[in-house]
Short mmCIF file of C-alpha atoms in Angstrom, two decimals:
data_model
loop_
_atom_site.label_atom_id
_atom_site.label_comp_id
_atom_site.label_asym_id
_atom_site.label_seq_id
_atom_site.Cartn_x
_atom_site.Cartn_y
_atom_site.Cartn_z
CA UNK D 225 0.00 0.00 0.00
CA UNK D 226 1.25 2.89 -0.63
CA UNK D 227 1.60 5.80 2.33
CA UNK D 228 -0.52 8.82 1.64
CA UNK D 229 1.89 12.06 1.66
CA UNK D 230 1.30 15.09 2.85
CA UNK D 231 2.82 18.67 2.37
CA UNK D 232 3.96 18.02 6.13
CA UNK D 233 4.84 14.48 6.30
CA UNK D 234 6.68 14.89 2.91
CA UNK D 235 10.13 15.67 4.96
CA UNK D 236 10.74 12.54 6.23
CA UNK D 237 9.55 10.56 3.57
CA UNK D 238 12.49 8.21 2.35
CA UNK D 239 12.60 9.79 -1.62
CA UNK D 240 10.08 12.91 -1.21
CA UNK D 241 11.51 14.90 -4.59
CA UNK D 242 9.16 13.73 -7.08
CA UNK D 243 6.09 14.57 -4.69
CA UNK D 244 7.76 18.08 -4.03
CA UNK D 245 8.03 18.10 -7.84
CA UNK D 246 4.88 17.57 -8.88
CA UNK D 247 3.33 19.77 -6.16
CA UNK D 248 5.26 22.59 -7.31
CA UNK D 249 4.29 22.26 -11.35
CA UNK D 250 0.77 20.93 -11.02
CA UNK D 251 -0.41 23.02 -7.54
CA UNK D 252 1.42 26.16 -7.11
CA UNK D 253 -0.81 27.58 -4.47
CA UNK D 254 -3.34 26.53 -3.13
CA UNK D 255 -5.49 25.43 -0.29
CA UNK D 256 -5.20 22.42 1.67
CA UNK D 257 -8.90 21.81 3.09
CA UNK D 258 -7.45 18.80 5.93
CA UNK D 259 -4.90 20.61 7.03
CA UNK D 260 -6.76 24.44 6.96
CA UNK D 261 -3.86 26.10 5.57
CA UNK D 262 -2.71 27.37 2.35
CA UNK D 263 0.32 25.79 0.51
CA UNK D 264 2.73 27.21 -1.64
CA UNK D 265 4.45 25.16 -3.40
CA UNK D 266 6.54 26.50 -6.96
CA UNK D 267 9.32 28.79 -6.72
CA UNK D 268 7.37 31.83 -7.61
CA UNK D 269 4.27 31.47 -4.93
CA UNK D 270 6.76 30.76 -2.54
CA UNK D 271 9.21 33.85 -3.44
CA UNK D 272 5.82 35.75 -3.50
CA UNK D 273 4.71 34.55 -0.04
CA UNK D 274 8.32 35.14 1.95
CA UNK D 275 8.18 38.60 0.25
CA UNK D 276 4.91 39.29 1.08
CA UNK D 277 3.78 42.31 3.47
CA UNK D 278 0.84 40.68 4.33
CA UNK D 279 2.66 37.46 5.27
CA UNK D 280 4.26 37.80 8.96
CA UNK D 281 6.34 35.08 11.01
CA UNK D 282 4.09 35.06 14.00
CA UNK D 283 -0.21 35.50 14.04
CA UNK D 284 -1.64 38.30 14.22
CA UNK D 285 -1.58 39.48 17.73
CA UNK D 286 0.47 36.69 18.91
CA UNK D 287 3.65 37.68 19.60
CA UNK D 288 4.42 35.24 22.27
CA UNK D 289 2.76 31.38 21.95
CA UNK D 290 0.38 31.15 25.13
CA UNK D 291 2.64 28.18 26.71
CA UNK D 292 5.65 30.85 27.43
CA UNK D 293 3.66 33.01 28.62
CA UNK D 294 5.25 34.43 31.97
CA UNK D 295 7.91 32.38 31.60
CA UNK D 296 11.82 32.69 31.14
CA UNK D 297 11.70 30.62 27.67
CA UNK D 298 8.83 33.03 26.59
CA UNK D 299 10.86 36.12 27.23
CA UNK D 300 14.06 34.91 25.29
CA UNK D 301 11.49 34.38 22.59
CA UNK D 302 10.18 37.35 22.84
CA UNK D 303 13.51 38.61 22.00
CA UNK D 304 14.66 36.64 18.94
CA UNK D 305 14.75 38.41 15.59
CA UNK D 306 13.65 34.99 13.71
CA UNK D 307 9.88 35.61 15.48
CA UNK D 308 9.29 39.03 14.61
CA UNK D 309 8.85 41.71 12.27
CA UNK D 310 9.31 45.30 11.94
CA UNK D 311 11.52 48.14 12.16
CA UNK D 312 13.35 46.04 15.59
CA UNK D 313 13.52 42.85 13.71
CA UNK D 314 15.02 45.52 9.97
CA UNK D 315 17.45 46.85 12.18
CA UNK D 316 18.91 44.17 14.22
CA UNK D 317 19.01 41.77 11.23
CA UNK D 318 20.73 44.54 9.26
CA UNK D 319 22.98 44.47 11.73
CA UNK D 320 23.66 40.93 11.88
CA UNK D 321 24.12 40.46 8.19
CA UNK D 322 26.50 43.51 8.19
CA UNK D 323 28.75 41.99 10.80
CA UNK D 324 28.75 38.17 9.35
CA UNK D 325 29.33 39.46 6.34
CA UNK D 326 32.33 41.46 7.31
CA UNK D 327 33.99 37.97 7.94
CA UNK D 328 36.85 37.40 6.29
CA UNK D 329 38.16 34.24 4.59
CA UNK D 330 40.81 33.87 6.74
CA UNK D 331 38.60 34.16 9.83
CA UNK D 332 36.09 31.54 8.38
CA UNK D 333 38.98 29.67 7.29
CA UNK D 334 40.80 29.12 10.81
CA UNK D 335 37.41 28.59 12.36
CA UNK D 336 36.30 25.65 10.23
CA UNK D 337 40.43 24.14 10.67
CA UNK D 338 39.30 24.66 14.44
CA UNK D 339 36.18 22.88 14.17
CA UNK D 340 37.89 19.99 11.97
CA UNK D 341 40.41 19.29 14.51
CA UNK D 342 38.08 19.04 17.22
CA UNK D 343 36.07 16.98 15.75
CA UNK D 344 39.30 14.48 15.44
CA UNK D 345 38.46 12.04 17.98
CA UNK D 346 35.16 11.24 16.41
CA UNK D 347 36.76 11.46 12.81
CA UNK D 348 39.27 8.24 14.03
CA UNK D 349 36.33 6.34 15.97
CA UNK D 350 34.87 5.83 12.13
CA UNK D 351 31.57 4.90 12.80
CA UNK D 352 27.89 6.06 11.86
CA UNK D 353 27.43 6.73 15.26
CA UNK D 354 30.76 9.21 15.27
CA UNK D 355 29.23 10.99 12.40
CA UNK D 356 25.94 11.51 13.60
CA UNK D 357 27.71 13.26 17.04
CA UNK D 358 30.30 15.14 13.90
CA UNK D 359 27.14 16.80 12.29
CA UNK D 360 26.30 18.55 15.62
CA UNK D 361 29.72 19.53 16.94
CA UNK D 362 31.47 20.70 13.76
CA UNK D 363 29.40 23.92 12.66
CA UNK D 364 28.57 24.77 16.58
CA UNK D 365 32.60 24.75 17.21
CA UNK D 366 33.18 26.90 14.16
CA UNK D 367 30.17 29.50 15.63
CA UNK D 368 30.81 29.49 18.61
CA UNK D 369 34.84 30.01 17.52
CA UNK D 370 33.67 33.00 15.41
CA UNK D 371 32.69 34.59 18.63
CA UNK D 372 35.45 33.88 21.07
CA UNK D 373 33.76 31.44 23.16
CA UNK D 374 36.22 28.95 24.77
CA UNK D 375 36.02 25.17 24.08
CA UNK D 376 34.58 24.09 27.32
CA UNK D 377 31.53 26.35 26.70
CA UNK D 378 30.88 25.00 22.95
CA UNK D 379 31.08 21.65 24.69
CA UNK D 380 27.96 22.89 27.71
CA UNK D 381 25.90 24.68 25.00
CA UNK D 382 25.91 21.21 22.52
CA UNK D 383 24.61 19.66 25.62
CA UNK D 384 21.56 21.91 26.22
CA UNK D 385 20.56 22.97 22.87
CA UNK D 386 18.33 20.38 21.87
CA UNK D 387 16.64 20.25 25.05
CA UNK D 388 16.50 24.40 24.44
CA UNK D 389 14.80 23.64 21.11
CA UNK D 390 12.67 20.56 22.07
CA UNK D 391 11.14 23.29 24.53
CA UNK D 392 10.39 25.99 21.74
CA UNK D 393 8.65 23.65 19.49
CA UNK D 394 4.81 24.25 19.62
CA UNK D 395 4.27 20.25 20.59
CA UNK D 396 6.28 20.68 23.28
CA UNK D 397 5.04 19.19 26.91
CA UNK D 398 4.97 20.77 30.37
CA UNK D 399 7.84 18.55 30.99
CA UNK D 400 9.64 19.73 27.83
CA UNK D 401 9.17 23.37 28.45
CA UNK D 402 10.85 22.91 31.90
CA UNK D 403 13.98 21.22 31.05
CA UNK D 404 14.44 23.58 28.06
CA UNK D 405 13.96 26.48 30.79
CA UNK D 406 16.77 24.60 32.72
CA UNK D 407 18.72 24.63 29.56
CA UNK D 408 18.35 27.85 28.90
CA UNK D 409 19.58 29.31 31.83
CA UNK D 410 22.87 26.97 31.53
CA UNK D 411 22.78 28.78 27.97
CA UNK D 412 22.44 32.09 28.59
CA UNK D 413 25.17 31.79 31.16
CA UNK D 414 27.09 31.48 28.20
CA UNK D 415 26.16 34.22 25.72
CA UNK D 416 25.56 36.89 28.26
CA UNK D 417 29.14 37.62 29.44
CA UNK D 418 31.99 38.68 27.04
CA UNK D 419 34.04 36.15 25.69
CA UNK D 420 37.71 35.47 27.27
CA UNK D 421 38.98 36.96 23.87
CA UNK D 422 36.55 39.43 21.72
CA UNK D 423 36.47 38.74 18.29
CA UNK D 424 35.57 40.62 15.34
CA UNK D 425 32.21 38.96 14.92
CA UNK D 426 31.70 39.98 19.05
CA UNK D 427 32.67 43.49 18.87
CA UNK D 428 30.70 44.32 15.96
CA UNK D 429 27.66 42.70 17.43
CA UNK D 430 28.39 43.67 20.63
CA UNK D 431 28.24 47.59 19.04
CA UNK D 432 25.24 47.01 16.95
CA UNK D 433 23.28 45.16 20.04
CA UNK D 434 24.04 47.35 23.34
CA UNK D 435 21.17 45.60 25.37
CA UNK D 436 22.75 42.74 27.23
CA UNK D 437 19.93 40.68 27.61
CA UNK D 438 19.03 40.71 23.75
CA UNK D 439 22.28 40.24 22.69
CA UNK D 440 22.53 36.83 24.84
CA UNK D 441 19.58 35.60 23.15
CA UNK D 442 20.02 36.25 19.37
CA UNK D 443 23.82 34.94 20.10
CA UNK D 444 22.03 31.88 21.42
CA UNK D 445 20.25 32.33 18.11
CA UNK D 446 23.06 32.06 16.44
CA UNK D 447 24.14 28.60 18.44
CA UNK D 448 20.43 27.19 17.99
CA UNK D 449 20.85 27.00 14.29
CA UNK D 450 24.01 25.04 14.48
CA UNK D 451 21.72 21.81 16.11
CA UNK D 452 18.96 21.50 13.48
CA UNK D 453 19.33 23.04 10.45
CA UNK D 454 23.02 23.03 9.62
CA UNK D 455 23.43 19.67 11.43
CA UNK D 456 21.13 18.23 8.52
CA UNK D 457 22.88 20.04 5.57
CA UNK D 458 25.78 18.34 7.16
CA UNK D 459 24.21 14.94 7.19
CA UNK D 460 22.53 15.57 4.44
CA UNK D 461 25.64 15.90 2.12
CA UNK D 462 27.33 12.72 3.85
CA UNK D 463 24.30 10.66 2.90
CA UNK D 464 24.44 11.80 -0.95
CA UNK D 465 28.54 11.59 -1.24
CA UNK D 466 27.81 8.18 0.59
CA UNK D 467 25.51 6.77 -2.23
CA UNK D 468 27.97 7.93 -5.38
CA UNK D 469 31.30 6.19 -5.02
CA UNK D 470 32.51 7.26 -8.70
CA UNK D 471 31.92 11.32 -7.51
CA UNK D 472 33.45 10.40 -4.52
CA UNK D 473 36.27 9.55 -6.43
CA UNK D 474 35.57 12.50 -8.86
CA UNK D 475 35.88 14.71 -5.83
CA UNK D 476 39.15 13.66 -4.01
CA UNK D 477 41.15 14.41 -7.69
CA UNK D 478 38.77 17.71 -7.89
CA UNK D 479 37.57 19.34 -4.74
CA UNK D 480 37.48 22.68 -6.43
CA UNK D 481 33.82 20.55 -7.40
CA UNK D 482 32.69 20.61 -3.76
CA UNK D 483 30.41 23.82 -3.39
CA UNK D 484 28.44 23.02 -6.39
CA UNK D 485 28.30 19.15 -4.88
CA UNK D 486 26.83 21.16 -1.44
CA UNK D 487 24.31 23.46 -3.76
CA UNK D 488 23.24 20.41 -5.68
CA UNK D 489 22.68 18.43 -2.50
CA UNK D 490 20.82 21.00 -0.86
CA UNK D 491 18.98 22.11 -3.63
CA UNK D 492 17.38 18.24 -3.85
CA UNK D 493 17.58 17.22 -0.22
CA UNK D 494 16.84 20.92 1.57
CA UNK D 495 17.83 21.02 5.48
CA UNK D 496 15.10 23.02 5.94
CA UNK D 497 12.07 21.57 4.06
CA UNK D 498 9.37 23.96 5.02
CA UNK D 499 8.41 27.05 6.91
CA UNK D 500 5.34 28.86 8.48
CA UNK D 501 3.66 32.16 7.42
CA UNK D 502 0.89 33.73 8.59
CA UNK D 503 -1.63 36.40 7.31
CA UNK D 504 -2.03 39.82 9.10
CA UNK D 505 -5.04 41.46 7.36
CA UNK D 506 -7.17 40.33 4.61
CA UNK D 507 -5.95 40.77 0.88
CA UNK D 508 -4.56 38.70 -2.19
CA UNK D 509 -1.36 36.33 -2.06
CA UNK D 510 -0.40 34.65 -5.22
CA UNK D 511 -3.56 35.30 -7.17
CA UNK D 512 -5.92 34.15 -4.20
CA UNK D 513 -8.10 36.14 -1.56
CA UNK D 514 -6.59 35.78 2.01
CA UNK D 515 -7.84 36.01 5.14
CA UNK D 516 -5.99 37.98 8.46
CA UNK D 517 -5.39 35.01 10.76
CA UNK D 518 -4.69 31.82 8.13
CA UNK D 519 -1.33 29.99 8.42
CA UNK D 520 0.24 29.49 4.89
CA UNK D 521 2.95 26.40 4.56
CA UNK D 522 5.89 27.97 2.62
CA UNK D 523 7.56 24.38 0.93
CA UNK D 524 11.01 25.58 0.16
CA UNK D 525 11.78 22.41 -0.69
CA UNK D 526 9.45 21.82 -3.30
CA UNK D 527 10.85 25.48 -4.63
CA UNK D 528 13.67 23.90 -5.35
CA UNK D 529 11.92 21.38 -7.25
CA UNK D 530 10.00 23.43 -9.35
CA UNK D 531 10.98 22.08 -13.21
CA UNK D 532 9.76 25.53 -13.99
CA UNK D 533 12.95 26.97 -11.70
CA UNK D 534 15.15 23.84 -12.54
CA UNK D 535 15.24 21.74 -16.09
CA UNK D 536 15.13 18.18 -14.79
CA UNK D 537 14.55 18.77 -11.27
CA UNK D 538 14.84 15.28 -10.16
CA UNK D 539 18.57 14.74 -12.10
CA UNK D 540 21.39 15.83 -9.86
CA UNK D 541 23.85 17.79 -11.89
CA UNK D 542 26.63 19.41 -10.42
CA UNK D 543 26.67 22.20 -13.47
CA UNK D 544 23.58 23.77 -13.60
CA UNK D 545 21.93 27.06 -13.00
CA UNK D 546 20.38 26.96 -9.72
CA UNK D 547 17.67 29.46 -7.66
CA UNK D 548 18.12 27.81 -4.47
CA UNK D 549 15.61 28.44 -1.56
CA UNK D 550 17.09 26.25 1.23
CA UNK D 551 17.71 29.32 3.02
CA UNK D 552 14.64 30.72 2.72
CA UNK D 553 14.27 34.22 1.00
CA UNK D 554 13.23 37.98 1.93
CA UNK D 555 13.35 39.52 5.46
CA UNK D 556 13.92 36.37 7.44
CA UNK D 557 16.49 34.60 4.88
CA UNK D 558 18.43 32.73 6.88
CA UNK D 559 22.00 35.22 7.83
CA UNK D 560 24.16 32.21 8.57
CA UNK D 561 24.14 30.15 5.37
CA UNK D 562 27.68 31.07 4.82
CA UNK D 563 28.76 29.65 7.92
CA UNK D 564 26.45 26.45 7.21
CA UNK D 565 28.25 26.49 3.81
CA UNK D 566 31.78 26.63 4.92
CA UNK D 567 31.14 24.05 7.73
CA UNK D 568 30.09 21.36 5.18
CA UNK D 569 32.39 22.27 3.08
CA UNK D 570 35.21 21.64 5.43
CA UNK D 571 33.72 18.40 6.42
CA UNK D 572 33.17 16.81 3.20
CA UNK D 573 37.02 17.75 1.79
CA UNK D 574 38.64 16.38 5.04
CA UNK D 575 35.79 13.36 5.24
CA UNK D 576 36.93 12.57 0.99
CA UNK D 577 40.62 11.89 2.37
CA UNK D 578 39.83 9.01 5.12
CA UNK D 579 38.21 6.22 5.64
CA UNK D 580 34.55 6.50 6.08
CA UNK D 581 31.30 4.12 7.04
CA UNK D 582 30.48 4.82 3.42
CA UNK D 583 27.76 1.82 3.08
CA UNK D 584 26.42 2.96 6.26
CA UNK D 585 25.98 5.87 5.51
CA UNK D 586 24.02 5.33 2.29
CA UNK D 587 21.82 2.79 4.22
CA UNK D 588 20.09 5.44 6.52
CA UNK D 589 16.47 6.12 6.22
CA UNK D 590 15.57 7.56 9.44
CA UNK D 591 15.31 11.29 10.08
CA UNK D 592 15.90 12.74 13.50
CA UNK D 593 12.29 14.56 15.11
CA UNK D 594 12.03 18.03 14.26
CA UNK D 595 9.11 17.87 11.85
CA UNK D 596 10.18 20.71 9.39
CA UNK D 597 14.16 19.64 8.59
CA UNK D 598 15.18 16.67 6.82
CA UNK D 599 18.11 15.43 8.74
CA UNK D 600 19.08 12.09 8.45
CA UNK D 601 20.01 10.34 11.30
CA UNK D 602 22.70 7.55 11.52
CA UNK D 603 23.88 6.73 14.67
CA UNK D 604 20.98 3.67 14.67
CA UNK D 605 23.09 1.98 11.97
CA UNK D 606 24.87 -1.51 12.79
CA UNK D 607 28.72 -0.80 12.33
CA UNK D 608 29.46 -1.75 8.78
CA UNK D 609 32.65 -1.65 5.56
CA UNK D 610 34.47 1.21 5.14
CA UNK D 611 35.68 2.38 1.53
#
């Protein structure tokens, strides 16, 4: 029998790209009566939608979700830039971008050699299991390098974060909420003083953010995106590089081919598969009459699917013209994606000259929990050959 698909249970399906495909040429936009929400689905509806003035990241007088209300977890969410908009959310995000991308090569360089070698005893244990725990600590080490914070702290925070983020999902239980409160406060302890050393990335948000308290959390921010969604580009990448021996091969004699490998790879197998929208007054979106208060499902990952966006969607090439919208687009495009970028990249060109768990690898079809990122998930594998 075969298992009905949804535009939500798409991400963790084991080969979703031909359903995101088809969604995207044959139902652009529309709206999806069982789950009450709109869908967009090509790359233009959901350019249109994350570009949108009537389109918003949290309800209509909502700011907060009800759960954290009154509550420590509720008031560092009251303070991230990801879940609001405005002239606050303009500024600080301005800010942000104008700092990261004031990075220079070198800097991002010597972090991701820094994140490499730490990740050196779970490079030599060679197992599925290693890799899975490599995913996580490689791009958090390289962040949390960027801004001065000592080993010892990277280590604490990659202990707490997914507890942190298991607490802000909107399923999250009574119990949930209060560990990820108890994580939190082991967080903040980390992002609220100044780092031993102040680094360029520090000082310049440390000028553009005065306010102590929301400068903690949107460098917590900063650390949160590290666990879910560059984790999965991470795995992501593995998984793929893991299934083609011959461009593994191709890319050992060629690395220069590795970014376009990444772009390819996240262009069919998106970290993120999907985000949220939601409509602040009545008016048209994408041709349609809208409502103030319904939720629209923005499928990035079927954007990048569109054969109207990409010739042969389904064929990985790695030349091609691409108009990728893994990292989202318009006011809330995701700031780090060239820190996600240079973290897999790293990864996969020290990964191409050792031994790896290959076939393991390539056998995984399970997807860690968070319902909107396609991450695979390895370290359930049996030990297996190396190549």
């Amino acid at each position: 029998m075969t298992q009905h698909v949804s535009p939500l249970s798409a991400a963790h399906q084991p080969c979703p790209a031909a359903w995101y495909s088809a969604a995207a040429a044959a139902r652009p936009f529309y709206f999806d009566a069982e789950l009450a929400v709109w869908v967009a689905a090509s790359a233009a509806t959901v350019a249109a939608v994350l570009h949108s003035p009537l389109c918003g990241v949290r309800p209509a007088g909502q700011p907060l979700p009800a759960a954290l209300q009154g509550r420590a977890l509720g008031a560092l969410f009251s303070r991230l830039l990801r879940q609001r908009d405005g002239p606050a959310h303009l500024a600080g995000k301005a800010a942000l971008l104008q700092a990261l991308a004031a990075l220079s090569h070198v800097e991002l360089d010597g972090a991701a050699h820094s994140a490499i070698a730490a990740c050196q005893p779970l490079l030599r244990q060679g197992s599925a299991a290693a890799v899975d725990a490599m995913c996580l600590q490689l791009p958090l080490h390289l962040v949390a390098t960027l801004l001065g914070m000592p080993a010892q702290a990277g280590a604490a925070a990659r202990a707490q974060l997914g507890s942190l983020l298991a607490g802000l999902a909107t399923t999250a239980s009574e119990a949930q909420i209060a560990a990820a409160e108890t994580a939190l406060a082991a967080l903040l302890a980390i992002t609220r003083p100044p780092p031993p050393v102040a680094t360029p990335l520090w000082r310049a948000l440390a000028a553009a953010w005065p306010d102590a308290e929301w400068r903690a959390a949107n460098l917590l921010a900063l650390l949160q995106q590290t666990h879910d969604a560059s984790a999965a580009l991470l795995a992501n990448a593995l998984y793929r590089l893991a299934q083609a021996p011959r461009l593994r091969r191709q890319l050992r004699v060629a690395p220069r081919g590795l970014p376009a490998f990444i772009a390819e790879s996240q262009r069919l197998d998106a970290a993120v598969q999907h985000s949220w929208r939601f409509v602040q007054q009545d008016g048209e979106l994408c041709g349609q009459p809208v409502t103030a208060g319904q939720r629209v499902l923005v499928l990035l990952a079927a954007a990048n699917l569109d054969p109207a966006c990409h010739a042969e969607p389904l064929a990985f090439r790695l030349q091609r013209g691409r108009r990728e919208h893994g990292f989202g687009a318009g006011a809330h495009r995701c700031p780090g994606s060239r820190i996600a970028l240079a973290a897999c990249h790293a990864l996969l060109q020290h990964c191409l000259r050792r031994r790896m768990p290959w076939r393991q690898l390539a056998a995984s079809q399970q997807f860690h929990p968070p319902a909107n990122v396609r991450w695979r998930h390895f370290d359930a594998l049996e030990k297996g050959d190396t190549a």
